[in-house]
C-alpha atoms as a printed R data frame, in Angstrom:
    type eleno elety resid chain resno       x       y       z
1   ATOM     1    CA   MET     A     1   3.276 202.060 115.970
2   ATOM     2    CA   ASP     A     2   1.326 200.303 112.986
3   ATOM     3    CA   ARG     A     3   1.595 197.226 114.922
4   ATOM     4    CA   HIS     A     4   0.208 198.698 118.249
5   ATOM     5    CA   TYR     A     5  -2.568 200.402 116.717
6   ATOM     6    CA   MET     A     6  -3.497 197.325 114.523
7   ATOM     7    CA   LYS     A     7  -3.175 194.999 118.001
8   ATOM     8    CA   MET     A     8  -5.628 197.307 119.640
9   ATOM     9    CA   ALA     A     9  -8.262 196.583 116.265
10  ATOM    10    CA   LEU     A    10  -7.706 192.848 116.597
11  ATOM    11    CA   GLU     A    11  -8.732 193.116 120.232
12  ATOM    12    CA   LEU     A    12 -11.721 195.227 119.600
13  ATOM    13    CA   ALA     A    13 -12.778 192.831 116.808
14  ATOM    14    CA   ALA     A    14 -12.090 189.712 119.615
15  ATOM    15    CA   ARG     A    15 -14.632 190.987 121.629
16  ATOM    16    CA   ALA     A    16 -17.765 189.926 119.414
17  ATOM    17    CA   ARG     A    17 -16.171 186.354 119.248
18  ATOM    18    CA   GLY     A    18 -19.173 184.006 118.654
19  ATOM    19    CA   ARG     A    19 -21.526 186.869 117.794
20  ATOM    20    CA   THR     A    20 -21.244 188.005 114.122
21  ATOM    21    CA   SER     A    21 -21.976 184.664 112.188
22  ATOM    22    CA   PRO     A    22 -22.072 184.343 109.452
23  ATOM    23    CA   ASN     A    23 -19.907 187.796 109.236
24  ATOM    24    CA   PRO     A    24 -16.232 188.085 110.173
25  ATOM    25    CA   MET     A    25 -15.044 189.706 113.351
26  ATOM    26    CA   VAL     A    26 -13.601 193.055 112.642
27  ATOM    27    CA   GLY     A    27 -12.374 196.030 114.374
28  ATOM    28    CA   ALA     A    28 -11.243 199.694 113.664
29  ATOM    29    CA   VAL     A    29  -9.024 202.226 114.894
30  ATOM    30    CA   VAL     A    30  -8.939 205.839 113.910
31  ATOM    31    CA   VAL     A    31  -5.584 207.726 114.572
32  ATOM    32    CA   LYS     A    32  -4.751 211.370 113.693
33  ATOM    33    CA   ASP     A    33  -1.725 213.101 115.038
34  ATOM    34    CA   ASN     A    34  -0.808 210.110 117.111
35  ATOM    35    CA   ARG     A    35  -4.045 210.256 119.031
36  ATOM    36    CA   ILE     A    36  -6.925 207.607 118.985
37  ATOM    37    CA   VAL     A    37  -9.733 209.750 117.640
38  ATOM    38    CA   GLY     A    38 -12.283 206.934 117.266
39  ATOM    39    CA   GLN     A    39 -12.570 202.915 117.460
40  ATOM    40    CA   GLY     A    40 -15.316 200.376 116.726
41  ATOM    41    CA   TYR     A    41 -16.133 196.701 116.031
42  ATOM    42    CA   HIS     A    42 -18.836 194.782 114.298
43  ATOM    43    CA   ALA     A    43 -20.751 193.565 117.162
44  ATOM    44    CA   ARG     A    44 -23.472 191.080 115.384
45  ATOM    45    CA   ALA     A    45 -24.816 190.446 111.913
46  ATOM    46    CA   GLY     A    46 -27.103 193.353 110.865
47  ATOM    47    CA   THR     A    47 -25.509 195.916 112.954
48  ATOM    48    CA   PRO     A    48 -22.950 198.550 111.842
49  ATOM    49    CA   HIS     A    49 -19.531 197.621 110.816
50  ATOM    50    CA   ALA     A    50 -16.458 198.397 112.742
51  ATOM    51    CA   GLU     A    51 -15.218 201.121 110.211
52  ATOM    52    CA   VAL     A    52 -18.704 202.857 110.258
53  ATOM    53    CA   LEU     A    53 -18.677 203.001 114.088
54  ATOM    54    CA   ALA     A    54 -15.062 204.255 114.457
55  ATOM    55    CA   LEU     A    55 -15.532 206.962 111.986
56  ATOM    56    CA   ALA     A    56 -18.664 208.014 113.508
57  ATOM    57    CA   GLU     A    57 -16.866 208.392 117.039
58  ATOM    58    CA   ALA     A    58 -14.177 210.287 114.965
59  ATOM    59    CA   GLY     A    59 -16.096 212.852 113.448
60  ATOM    60    CA   ASN     A    60 -14.784 215.441 111.667
61  ATOM    61    CA   GLU     A    61 -11.046 214.310 113.080
62  ATOM    62    CA   ALA     A    62 -11.412 211.433 110.387
63  ATOM    63    CA   ARG     A    63 -10.735 213.831 107.857
64  ATOM    64    CA   GLY     A    64  -6.644 213.386 106.973
65  ATOM    65    CA   ALA     A    65  -6.686 210.746 109.746
66  ATOM    66    CA   THR     A    66  -5.142 206.978 109.556
67  ATOM    67    CA   LEU     A    67  -7.561 204.070 109.768
68  ATOM    68    CA   TYR     A    68  -6.292 200.879 111.065
69  ATOM    69    CA   VAL     A    69  -8.891 197.953 110.351
70  ATOM    70    CA   THR     A    70  -8.379 194.130 110.663
71  ATOM    71    CA   LEU     A    71 -10.325 193.239 107.255
72  ATOM    72    CA   GLU     A    72 -10.392 194.979 104.249
73  ATOM    73    CA   PRO     A    73 -13.479 197.363 103.771
74  ATOM    74    CA   CYS     A    74 -16.356 196.069 102.055
75  ATOM    75    CA   CYS     A    75 -17.521 197.244  98.693
76  ATOM    76    CA   HIS     A    76 -21.033 195.614  98.313
77  ATOM    77    CA   HIS     A    77 -24.411 196.481  99.619
78  ATOM    78    CA   GLY     A    78 -25.206 193.592 102.154
79  ATOM    79    CA   ARG     A    79 -27.261 194.184 105.482
80  ATOM    80    CA   THR     A    80 -25.509 197.429 105.538
81  ATOM    81    CA   GLY     A    81 -24.021 200.025 103.101
82  ATOM    82    CA   PRO     A    82 -20.362 199.626 101.455
83  ATOM    83    CA   CYS     A    83 -17.749 200.582 104.162
84  ATOM    84    CA   ALA     A    84 -15.172 201.586 101.698
85  ATOM    85    CA   ASP     A    85 -17.478 204.624 100.355
86  ATOM    86    CA   ALA     A    86 -17.943 205.525 103.892
87  ATOM    87    CA   VAL     A    87 -14.067 205.797 104.588
88  ATOM    88    CA   ILE     A    88 -13.784 207.896 101.130
89  ATOM    89    CA   ALA     A    89 -16.484 210.065 102.353
90  ATOM    90    CA   ALA     A    90 -15.103 210.741 105.887
91  ATOM    91    CA   GLY     A    91 -11.850 212.031 103.941
92  ATOM    92    CA   VAL     A    92  -9.406 209.389 105.568
93  ATOM    93    CA   ALA     A    93  -6.152 209.722 104.076
94  ATOM    94    CA   LYS     A    94  -4.513 206.254 104.812
95  ATOM    95    CA   VAL     A    95  -5.967 203.121 105.593
96  ATOM    96    CA   ILE     A    96  -3.815 200.244 107.000
97  ATOM    97    CA   ILE     A    97  -5.539 196.701 106.497
98  ATOM    98    CA   ALA     A    98  -4.588 193.575 108.391
99  ATOM    99    CA   THR     A    99  -5.726 190.958 105.547
100 ATOM   100    CA   ILE     A   100  -7.814 191.120 102.518
101 ATOM   101    CA   ASP     A   101 -11.442 189.952 102.723
102 ATOM   102    CA   PRO     A   102 -11.677 186.667 101.182
103 ATOM   103    CA   ASN     A   103 -15.152 186.991 100.395
104 ATOM   104    CA   PRO     A   104 -15.748 186.875  96.466
105 ATOM   105    CA   LEU     A   105 -17.987 189.837  96.522
106 ATOM   106    CA   VAL     A   106 -14.954 191.901  97.915
107 ATOM   107    CA   ALA     A   107 -11.759 190.279  97.476
108 ATOM   108    CA   GLY     A   108  -9.324 193.020  96.732
109 ATOM   109    CA   GLY     A   109 -12.332 195.298  95.377
110 ATOM   110    CA   GLY     A   110 -12.466 197.622  98.620
111 ATOM   111    CA   ILE     A   111  -8.789 198.182  98.209
112 ATOM   112    CA   ARG     A   112  -9.229 199.122  94.633
113 ATOM   113    CA   ARG     A   113 -12.041 201.448  95.593
114 ATOM   114    CA   LEU     A   114 -10.004 203.391  98.274
115 ATOM   115    CA   LYS     A   115  -7.017 203.504  95.923
116 ATOM   116    CA   ASP     A   116  -8.838 204.993  93.174
117 ATOM   117    CA   ALA     A   117 -10.464 207.696  95.395
118 ATOM   118    CA   GLY     A   118  -6.817 208.599  96.147
119 ATOM   119    CA   VAL     A   119  -6.813 207.029  99.649
120 ATOM   120    CA   GLU     A   120  -3.050 205.595 100.712
121 ATOM   121    CA   VAL     A   121  -3.533 201.886 101.428
122 ATOM   122    CA   VAL     A   122  -1.252 199.425 103.294
123 ATOM   123    CA   THR     A   123  -1.930 195.924 103.867
124 ATOM   124    CA   GLY     A   124  -0.479 192.872 105.656
125 ATOM   125    CA   VAL     A   125   0.102 194.622 109.110
126 ATOM   126    CA   MET     A   126  -0.365 191.423 111.655
127 ATOM   127    CA   LYS     A   127  -1.750 189.516 108.721
128 ATOM   128    CA   GLU     A   128  -1.411 186.012 110.734
129 ATOM   129    CA   GLU     A   129  -2.821 187.210 113.753
130 ATOM   130    CA   ALA     A   130  -6.190 188.504 111.348
131 ATOM   131    CA   LEU     A   131  -6.180 185.096 109.542
132 ATOM   132    CA   GLU     A   132  -6.404 183.151 112.730
133 ATOM   133    CA   LEU     A   133  -9.007 185.500 114.373
134 ATOM   134    CA   ASN     A   134 -11.395 184.970 111.434
135 ATOM   135    CA   GLU     A   135 -10.417 181.438 110.798
136 ATOM   136    CA   VAL     A   136 -13.885 180.181 110.747
137 ATOM   137    CA   PHE     A   137 -15.252 182.942 108.672
138 ATOM   138    CA   ILE     A   138 -12.431 182.264 106.046
139 ATOM   139    CA   LYS     A   139 -13.247 178.707 105.778
140 ATOM   140    CA   TYR     A   140 -17.240 179.155 105.678
141 ATOM   141    CA   ILE     A   141 -16.806 182.335 102.982
142 ATOM   142    CA   THR     A   142 -14.246 180.168 100.581
143 ATOM   143    CA   THR     A   143 -15.940 176.554 100.815
144 ATOM   144    CA   GLY     A   144 -19.687 177.035 102.423
145 ATOM   145    CA   LEU     A   145 -18.604 174.370 104.748
146 ATOM   146    CA   PRO     A   146 -18.407 175.038 108.745
147 ATOM   147    CA   PHE     A   147 -15.121 175.339 110.283
148 ATOM   148    CA   VAL     A   148 -14.654 171.888 112.578
149 ATOM   149    CA   VAL     A   149 -12.956 171.599 115.850
150 ATOM   150    CA   ALA     A   150 -12.724 168.454 117.606
151 ATOM   151    CA   LYS     A   151 -12.352 168.588 121.437
152 ATOM   152    CA   ALA     A   152 -11.682 165.992 123.847
153 ATOM   153    CA   ALA     A   153 -10.525 165.577 127.311
154 ATOM   154    CA   MET     A   154  -8.516 162.511 128.741
155 ATOM   155    CA   SER     A   155  -6.356 161.148 131.118
156 ATOM   156    CA   LEU     A   156  -2.607 161.139 130.884
157 ATOM   157    CA   ASP     A   157  -2.924 157.671 129.748
158 ATOM   158    CA   GLY     A   158  -5.534 158.530 126.851
159 ATOM   159    CA   LYS     A   159  -8.532 157.749 128.776
160 ATOM   160    CA   ILE     A   160 -11.809 159.466 128.427
161 ATOM   161    CA   ALA     A   161 -13.472 157.317 131.234
162 ATOM   162    CA   THR     A   162 -13.200 154.435 133.377
163 ATOM   163    CA   CYS     A   163 -13.875 150.948 132.484
164 ATOM   164    CA   THR     A   164 -17.086 151.436 134.202
165 ATOM   165    CA   GLY     A   165 -18.116 154.269 132.134
166 ATOM   166    CA   GLU     A   166 -17.502 157.285 134.625
167 ATOM   167    CA   SER     A   167 -16.295 160.175 133.165
168 ATOM   168    CA   ARG     A   168 -17.050 163.295 135.391
169 ATOM   169    CA   TRP     A   169 -14.537 164.867 136.003
170 ATOM   170    CA   ILE     A   170 -11.463 164.071 134.257
171 ATOM   171    CA   THR     A   171 -10.284 167.655 134.214
172 ATOM   172    CA   GLY     A   172 -10.708 170.459 136.405
173 ATOM   173    CA   PRO     A   173 -12.842 173.532 136.731
174 ATOM   174    CA   GLU     A   174 -10.610 175.807 134.674
175 ATOM   175    CA   ALA     A   175 -10.305 173.502 131.503
176 ATOM   176    CA   ARG     A   176 -14.422 172.749 131.775
177 ATOM   177    CA   ALA     A   177 -14.734 176.502 131.877
178 ATOM   178    CA   TYR     A   178 -12.875 176.719 128.780
179 ATOM   179    CA   GLY     A   179 -14.823 173.954 127.156
180 ATOM   180    CA   HIS     A   180 -17.957 176.082 127.848
181 ATOM   181    CA   ARG     A   181 -16.437 179.022 126.371
182 ATOM   182    CA   LEU     A   182 -15.783 177.164 123.337
183 ATOM   183    CA   ARG     A   183 -19.513 176.204 123.150
184 ATOM   184    CA   ASP     A   184 -20.232 179.694 123.347
185 ATOM   185    CA   TRP     A   185 -18.012 180.629 120.471
186 ATOM   186    CA   TYR     A   186 -18.995 178.162 118.006
187 ATOM   187    CA   ASP     A   187 -22.064 177.909 116.075
188 ATOM   188    CA   ALA     A   188 -23.007 174.409 116.810
189 ATOM   189    CA   ILE     A   189 -22.079 171.619 118.863
190 ATOM   190    CA   LEU     A   190 -22.107 167.749 117.810
191 ATOM   191    CA   VAL     A   191 -22.126 164.475 119.717
192 ATOM   192    CA   GLY     A   192 -23.087 161.004 119.136
193 ATOM   193    CA   ILE     A   193 -26.139 158.996 120.406
194 ATOM   194    CA   GLY     A   194 -23.697 156.845 122.299
195 ATOM   195    CA   THR     A   195 -22.702 159.990 124.414
196 ATOM   196    CA   VAL     A   196 -26.383 161.243 124.620
197 ATOM   197    CA   ARG     A   197 -27.245 157.551 126.281
198 ATOM   198    CA   ALA     A   198 -23.993 157.333 128.595
199 ATOM   199    CA   ASP     A   199 -23.926 160.579 129.879
200 ATOM   200    CA   ASN     A   200 -27.397 162.786 129.031
201 ATOM   201    CA   PRO     A   201 -25.432 165.997 128.596
202 ATOM   202    CA   SER     A   202 -27.039 169.432 128.388
203 ATOM   203    CA   LEU     A   203 -24.700 170.578 125.525
204 ATOM   204    CA   THR     A   204 -25.542 174.221 126.707
205 ATOM   205    CA   ALA     A   205 -22.913 177.072 127.416
206 ATOM   206    CA   ARG     A   206 -22.516 177.457 131.036
207 ATOM   207    CA   LEU     A   207 -20.438 180.247 131.776
208 ATOM   208    CA   ALA     A   208 -19.760 182.007 135.216
209 ATOM   209    CA   ASN     A   209 -21.435 185.424 134.276
210 ATOM   210    CA   GLY     A   210 -24.642 183.718 132.690
211 ATOM   211    CA   GLU     A   211 -24.102 185.227 129.440
212 ATOM   212    CA   GLY     A   212 -23.164 182.148 127.423
213 ATOM   213    CA   ARG     A   213 -24.848 181.719 124.094
214 ATOM   214    CA   ASP     A   214 -25.988 178.091 123.328
215 ATOM   215    CA   PRO     A   215 -24.748 176.354 120.406
216 ATOM   216    CA   VAL     A   216 -27.178 174.424 118.030
217 ATOM   217    CA   ARG     A   217 -26.970 170.963 119.306
218 ATOM   218    CA   ILE     A   218 -26.682 168.286 116.941
219 ATOM   219    CA   ILE     A   219 -26.772 164.551 117.566
220 ATOM   220    CA   VAL     A   220 -25.679 161.795 115.257
221 ATOM   221    CA   ASP     A   221 -28.099 159.295 115.808
222 ATOM   222    CA   SER     A   222 -28.466 156.940 112.527
223 ATOM   223    CA   THR     A   223 -31.802 155.133 113.961
224 ATOM   224    CA   ALA     A   224 -33.358 158.157 115.472
225 ATOM   225    CA   ASN     A   225 -33.444 156.448 118.905
226 ATOM   226    CA   THR     A   226 -32.525 159.466 120.661
227 ATOM   227    CA   PRO     A   227 -34.592 159.028 124.290
228 ATOM   228    CA   LEU     A   228 -37.384 161.554 124.400
229 ATOM   229    CA   ASP     A   229 -36.574 162.775 127.762
230 ATOM   230    CA   ALA     A   230 -32.976 163.413 127.074
231 ATOM   231    CA   ASN     A   231 -31.641 166.506 128.045
232 ATOM   232    CA   VAL     A   232 -30.802 167.855 124.689
233 ATOM   233    CA   LEU     A   233 -34.369 167.701 123.864
234 ATOM   234    CA   ASN     A   234 -35.737 169.302 127.108
235 ATOM   235    CA   GLN     A   235 -33.635 172.756 127.437
236 ATOM   236    CA   HIS     A   236 -34.908 176.083 128.237
237 ATOM   237    CA   SER     A   237 -32.739 177.355 125.520
238 ATOM   238    CA   GLU     A   238 -33.164 179.436 121.894
239 ATOM   239    CA   ALA     A   239 -31.043 177.236 120.277
240 ATOM   240    CA   PRO     A   240 -32.252 174.468 118.452
241 ATOM   241    CA   THR     A   241 -31.736 170.699 118.569
242 ATOM   242    CA   ILE     A   242 -31.048 168.685 115.419
243 ATOM   243    CA   ILE     A   243 -31.312 164.917 114.846
244 ATOM   244    CA   ALA     A   244 -28.909 163.920 112.008
245 ATOM   245    CA   THR     A   245 -30.300 160.594 111.010
246 ATOM   246    CA   THR     A   246 -30.557 158.414 107.967
247 ATOM   247    CA   ALA     A   247 -33.323 156.981 105.761
248 ATOM   248    CA   GLY     A   248 -33.363 153.760 107.473
249 ATOM   249    CA   ALA     A   249 -34.672 155.309 110.816
250 ATOM   250    CA   SER     A   250 -38.425 154.438 111.737
251 ATOM   251    CA   PRO     A   251 -40.752 156.904 110.603
252 ATOM   252    CA   GLU     A   252 -42.472 156.731 113.775
253 ATOM   253    CA   ARG     A   253 -39.279 157.711 115.644
254 ATOM   254    CA   LEU     A   254 -38.572 160.537 113.455
255 ATOM   255    CA   GLU     A   255 -42.249 162.075 113.986
256 ATOM   256    CA   ALA     A   256 -41.783 161.331 117.630
257 ATOM   257    CA   LEU     A   257 -38.663 163.335 117.819
258 ATOM   258    CA   ARG     A   258 -40.366 166.309 115.770
259 ATOM   259    CA   GLN     A   259 -43.164 166.080 118.296
260 ATOM   260    CA   ALA     A   260 -40.581 166.530 121.133
261 ATOM   261    CA   GLY     A   261 -39.288 169.630 119.426
262 ATOM   262    CA   ALA     A   262 -36.102 168.473 117.534
263 ATOM   263    CA   GLU     A   263 -35.273 169.069 113.859
264 ATOM   264    CA   VAL     A   264 -34.826 166.019 112.131
265 ATOM   265    CA   LEU     A   265 -32.489 165.841 109.327
266 ATOM   266    CA   VAL     A   266 -32.136 162.468 107.184
267 ATOM   267    CA   VAL     A   267 -28.794 162.992 105.853
268 ATOM   268    CA   ASN     A   268 -28.205 159.750 103.661
269 ATOM   269    CA   GLU     A   269 -29.491 156.355 102.882
270 ATOM   270    CA   GLY     A   270 -27.496 154.633 105.493
271 ATOM   271    CA   PRO     A   271 -26.373 152.471 107.586
272 ATOM   272    CA   ARG     A   272 -24.327 155.655 109.075
273 ATOM   273    CA   VAL     A   273 -24.801 159.200 109.143
274 ATOM   274    CA   GLU     A   274 -22.187 160.546 106.426
275 ATOM   275    CA   LEU     A   275 -20.235 163.188 108.222
276 ATOM   276    CA   ALA     A   276 -19.082 165.231 105.181
277 ATOM   277    CA   LYS     A   277 -22.557 165.321 103.640
278 ATOM   278    CA   LEU     A   278 -24.097 166.615 107.049
279 ATOM   279    CA   LEU     A   279 -21.452 169.355 107.073
280 ATOM   280    CA   ARG     A   280 -22.868 170.540 103.585
281 ATOM   281    CA   ILE     A   281 -25.979 170.710 104.625
282 ATOM   282    CA   LEU     A   282 -25.098 172.521 107.915
283 ATOM   283    CA   GLY     A   283 -23.393 174.908 105.651
284 ATOM   284    CA   LYS     A   284 -26.494 175.635 103.679
285 ATOM   285    CA   GLN     A   285 -27.875 176.567 106.932
286 ATOM   286    CA   GLU     A   286 -25.427 179.134 107.546
287 ATOM   287    CA   ILE     A   287 -23.868 177.139 110.490
288 ATOM   288    CA   THR     A   288 -20.421 178.400 109.978
289 ATOM   289    CA   SER     A   289 -18.760 176.536 112.752
290 ATOM   290    CA   LEU     A   290 -18.985 173.462 114.659
291 ATOM   291    CA   LEU     A   291 -17.435 171.879 117.814
292 ATOM   292    CA   ILE     A   292 -17.400 168.159 117.753
293 ATOM   293    CA   GLU     A   293 -17.195 166.911 121.369
294 ATOM   294    CA   GLY     A   294 -17.354 162.919 120.799
295 ATOM   295    CA   GLY     A   295 -17.532 160.359 121.830
296 ATOM   296    CA   ALA     A   296 -14.913 158.076 120.357
297 ATOM   297    CA   GLY     A   297 -17.052 156.965 117.505
298 ATOM   298    CA   VAL     A   298 -17.775 160.376 116.121
299 ATOM   299    CA   HIS     A   299 -14.382 161.668 116.488
300 ATOM   300    CA   GLY     A   300 -12.904 158.643 114.618
301 ATOM   301    CA   SER     A   301 -15.619 159.094 111.909
302 ATOM   302    CA   ALA     A   302 -14.659 162.822 111.554
303 ATOM   303    CA   LEU     A   303 -11.021 162.234 111.383
304 ATOM   304    CA   ALA     A   304 -11.430 159.733 108.831
305 ATOM   305    CA   ALA     A   305 -13.704 161.942 106.732
306 ATOM   306    CA   GLY     A   306 -10.981 164.713 106.781
307 ATOM   307    CA   ILE     A   307 -13.689 167.198 108.093
308 ATOM   308    CA   VAL     A   308 -11.463 168.005 111.189
309 ATOM   309    CA   ASP     A   309  -9.646 171.664 110.790
310 ATOM   310    CA   LYS     A   310  -8.580 172.046 114.644
311 ATOM   311    CA   VAL     A   311  -8.238 169.975 117.673
312 ATOM   312    CA   VAL     A   312  -8.551 171.145 121.223
313 ATOM   313    CA   TRP     A   313  -7.370 168.372 123.347
314 ATOM   314    CA   PHE     A   314  -7.222 168.520 127.406
315 ATOM   315    CA   ILE     A   315  -5.000 166.213 129.151
316 ATOM   316    CA   ALA     A   316  -5.335 165.445 133.018
317 ATOM   317    CA   PRO     A   317  -2.379 164.509 134.973
318 ATOM   318    CA   LYS     A   318  -4.076 161.453 135.964
319 ATOM   319    CA   ILE     A   319  -3.620 157.711 135.189
320 ATOM   320    CA   ILE     A   320  -7.153 155.697 134.631
321 ATOM   321    CA   GLY     A   321  -5.260 152.612 133.426
322 ATOM   322    CA   GLY     A   322  -7.546 149.285 132.354
323 ATOM   323    CA   ARG     A   323  -7.883 147.644 129.038
324 ATOM   324    CA   GLU     A   324 -11.333 148.415 128.833
325 ATOM   325    CA   ALA     A   325 -11.282 151.986 129.514
326 ATOM   326    CA   PRO     A   326 -12.175 153.949 126.558
327 ATOM   327    CA   GLY     A   327  -9.914 156.589 124.431
328 ATOM   328    CA   PRO     A   328 -11.080 159.486 122.679
329 ATOM   329    CA   VAL     A   329 -10.710 158.371 118.949
330 ATOM   330    CA   GLY     A   330 -12.475 155.157 117.961
331 ATOM   331    CA   GLY     A   331 -12.842 153.750 114.572
332 ATOM   332    CA   ARG     A   332  -9.970 151.478 112.482
333 ATOM   333    CA   GLY     A   333  -7.751 154.259 112.864
334 ATOM   334    CA   ALA     A   334  -4.206 154.478 111.056
335 ATOM   335    CA   ASP     A   335  -2.671 151.228 109.811
336 ATOM   336    CA   ASP     A   336   0.701 152.759 109.327
337 ATOM   337    CA   LEU     A   337   2.064 156.033 111.512
338 ATOM   338    CA   SER     A   338   2.818 157.805 108.299
339 ATOM   339    CA   GLU     A   339  -1.157 157.774 107.962
340 ATOM   340    CA   ALA     A   340  -1.359 159.456 111.250
341 ATOM   341    CA   ALA     A   341  -3.175 162.607 111.517
342 ATOM   342    CA   GLU     A   342  -0.660 165.321 112.359
343 ATOM   343    CA   LEU     A   343  -0.957 168.687 113.921
344 ATOM   344    CA   GLU     A   344   0.671 171.970 112.809
345 ATOM   345    CA   ARG     A   345   0.908 175.643 114.616
346 ATOM   346    CA   VAL     A   346   0.678 173.864 117.837
347 ATOM   347    CA   LYS     A   347  -0.216 175.850 120.995
348 ATOM   348    CA   VAL     A   348   0.163 174.192 124.679
349 ATOM   349    CA   SER     A   349  -1.039 176.058 127.713
350 ATOM   350    CA   ARG     A   350  -1.823 175.087 131.511
351 ATOM   351    CA   MET     A   351  -5.343 175.540 132.753
352 ATOM   352    CA   GLY     A   352  -5.230 174.897 136.355
353 ATOM   353    CA   PRO     A   353  -3.922 171.301 136.892
354 ATOM   354    CA   ASP     A   354  -4.419 170.454 133.495
355 ATOM   355    CA   PHE     A   355  -2.857 170.982 129.994
356 ATOM   356    CA   CYS     A   356  -4.570 172.352 126.559
357 ATOM   357    CA   ILE     A   357  -3.206 171.135 123.359
358 ATOM   358    CA   GLU     A   358  -4.277 173.159 120.360
359 ATOM   359    CA   GLY     A   359  -3.390 172.425 116.923
360 ATOM   360    CA   TYR     A   360  -4.477 172.371 113.148
361 ATOM   361    CA   LEU     A   361  -4.686 169.101 111.139
362 ATOM   362    CA   LYS     A   362  -2.100 169.409 108.222
């Protein structure tokens, strides 16, 4: 039964995927006499936490009840008050927690406060599922760096375009829809100037229900030559466009891009944008997650820099062929197979005619 109710809490938490940054996703369920008397989830930063909402719904029924929560109740004052205090005040008898909050401001402090007040506490129920749900928050709160996902779509023989550069569409509508869902989930999306010039992408989240949240658009452009009429600079979107460049770029071009509405980040001296340094800058701007959509040069640089946490790779059952047709990862690559980037915790799913492989870099 503990797993049953915790699964419900995790499902509640996941409703806010892509909306709580820089906070975690949290769900809570209050159970009394094997009845659900309250439930809630944290919808976005600055709004009431899951525990507070669930307890409010439970009302007096919370006294003597069991609270299932996906993350340790907080014990510090942020944009809202400490949830641990609210749990104690409500008279909850037992709290079952999936995982401890890695935030240094909490990190077991909420559990200690509950225990000191005489509340029984159990931890670790569906821990792995809870950790995966909040993988973005955990990486960001413990390192100050965004969680990075590399995403690509290729043919069965590893091509992302034909020899003439045609790339739309290698995958089918189901895979493309999931790609837009990823844009909706993650804070920012990154491509290189080569992709902007070749495809002129919009880099927006276009979901069927029209409710997609556009990610911050980041263009890696060492010489600041992004065309002023590019779609990334001409969107009806609340999300900004950032041009990540170097000190070697022309001051006139930098000013032209600013006038076009872009935020310009001079990352380093040059000649190329250092992705690891860019990542640190983005973290300071509270960008907690980054989706890299390439092209091949950016993917190669990201893997070489060791900044990728996870990959989402779509494979279409098509064979394009051709020596000149590009692949998804450029750069020098591994000299030896022992140096190849290797994945763990791999999941394979079917999306229409295509396959999606998701995994974590070892």
